[in-house]
Amino acid sequence: MSYGMLEVLKGIDLSVAQRELVFIIGPSGSGKSTLLRCCNRLEDPNAGTIIVDGDEVTARRVDLNKLRQRIGMVFQQFNLYPHLTARANVTLALRKVRGLSRRDADETADAALDRVGLIDKAQSYPAELSGGQQQRVAIARALALEPKIMLFDEPTSALDPELVGDVLTVMRELKDAGMTMLVVSHEMRFARSAADRVIFMDKGVIVEEGPPTRLFKRPKQKRTRDFLRQVEH
Amino acid sequence: MTAFERFTDAFFNTEVLATYWPVIAKGVVVTCQLAAAVVVCGIAMGMALAIVRSYRFKAINFLIVCFADILRALPPLVLILLLYFGLPNVGFNLSGFLAVWLVLTLVLAAFTEEIVWAGILSVNKGQWQAARSTGLSFTQTLIYVILPQAVRLTVPPLTNRTIAITKNTALGTVVGVGEILNEATTAQAFSGNASPLMLGAIAYVMLFVPIVYFGRWIENRFAWKRA
Amino acid sequence: MEQFLTQFFNVSLMLEAWPIVSRGLLMTLLLCVVVVPLGFAGGLMVALLGTVEHRWVRWPLVVYVDFFRAIPPLVLLIVIHSGLPFAGIRFSPFASVCLAFFLNNSAYYGEILRAGIDSIGKGQVDAARSTGLNALQAQIYVVLPQAIRNVLPDLVSNTVEVVKLTSLASVVAFHELLYSAEMARSITYNASPIVMAAGLYILMLWPVVRMLSRFEHRISS
């Protein structure tokens, strides 16, 4: 994938290989989330191109809804549909976009819920689930559409510390199963152990990138060093 | 005659009541028909307008806002008289029933549109993004994700508004619709006795007290759900 | 089209009717100035009585509020104006309207204010009582100011409804705006005076309606 945008994001050139987990860090307002949102065009970049799985997302005539099924997204605030059960949250797009029958959709949904370890909560409503469980349902919702890439927008930032682990475990399992992932997060320890590459962004540009061991131990840029020192304290 | 007897003779005269209760009953039927027609058409139209408005076409939305504002600022009786007495002069003959139905439907539609639109706006933006990110189209997102949540928020105010507007079916009496109030006042004039009017008033109370209770039940139930 | 214009937007007829209609407008304003404060005061009384836990206060109040919320205002007005004379009680149109509106409005304003009072936590009353204020003082000085602010949009929207409802007074021949316009229409056989009255209502209420919408949308978004 390659990007190139103005204003919030400037001259970003990034490609993510298959099965790669790219981790994006940076201070708030650095454009990390905007970068993710551009990938499935929840935000429209006013210039530049984004290519996902061979298709140009930014092309003027593109079936966005079809494309978005191949790009899973997980949000900081979960954004589960409060009026639907966990299972129905997952089946909605399967039935209405993919056109699966109710039975097939339920089957697919249950498989996805099973993957995140929540099959026994299929009939629960979001309000009856803990934050960590809600986020795992949200992951299942994206996963059920069999995406080629998953975007994680600060998936654990809204969670109580003791609930973060479950979500990270699911993400780790995804990685091990070969999912391509683009993760914006502050979980440095997770980055160290799971990421193939870490990107540090500030003020809309990529300041530095590299494998986690190198970037965390020996950052080249002063801005990266300052940021890491702040985060570690 | 004692004072009490004089009172019951004037307001709850069994003979008069026996003669006139069928007329009042006929009025009850008309009131119910009118109310049902207004509620169904008004809410359907208001919902449709709110949905159209969420597509945010500038020119269309301007018209919708104007419609909603004017219909909410005008007393319904003014519009009823305007249609009923004004239209025949330009060649449209509108029955009293149709005039009242049309006006109350439009008024209810205006209020429904505003309430549902406020409900749509109040649904968290993240819901739109989550749904769109799974490939649902704008319309699908609106129908399956946004509206079910919006409607839940709008049920209490919408119920109260609907009750208030339904009570306005009594305005039909001014343009000769044979609803409860009209039949009651006519019967009062014929019999020279206030009993039919009392019966009419009681009919209204019996019709609407359950609805008011229903409205209050809805309010409590949904207030609890939101908490 | 031209027929339509002369029937509904006949300017010269409107000008001719203006003296009558403007007098009606004045009466409508007068009516509002009387019935709105009266209804609000009644509503305050209903809401404050609603905070009393005693069942001999509570039940009559519930019956009162539900009864007057259930009965259409026009029915109430006609019962008062043409039913009560059978009991030897005769009111002028103005008095009938005032009485009907007082009964109806105190129930509606009362419900709104009660919801406002309910929205204020018990802690406020406890705090006020702990400093030595009595129950009524706690309501008046601590709870009500917050309650009224919480339900201000509902109060304003109900007031718009009350102003619109004053048009019902025309039915009992009180010479307010709609009555005057309707009189002018029946003399001229032309609907323009009613259109003018409609315009005046819009002029009075449209700014308020717009403000309410703005306010509602700002809260929700």
CSV table of C-alpha atoms in Angstrom, one decimal, chain C residues 17 45 49 99 122 162 165 172 184 190-191 198:
chain,number,residue,atom,x,y,z
C,17,ALA,CA,-59.3,44.0,7.3
C,45,MET,CA,-48.3,24.6,42.6
C,49,LEU,CA,-47.5,19.6,45.9
C,99,LEU,CA,-60.5,29.1,33.6
C,122,LYS,CA,-31.8,13.9,46.4
C,162,VAL,CA,-50.4,27.6,24.8
C,165,LEU,CA,-54.2,27.2,21.7
C,172,VAL,CA,-66.6,30.8,22.3
C,184,ALA,CA,-63.4,39.4,8.2
C,190,ASN,CA,-62.3,35.8,0.9
C,191,ALA,CA,-59.7,33.8,2.8
C,198,ALA,CA,-51.6,32.8,9.9
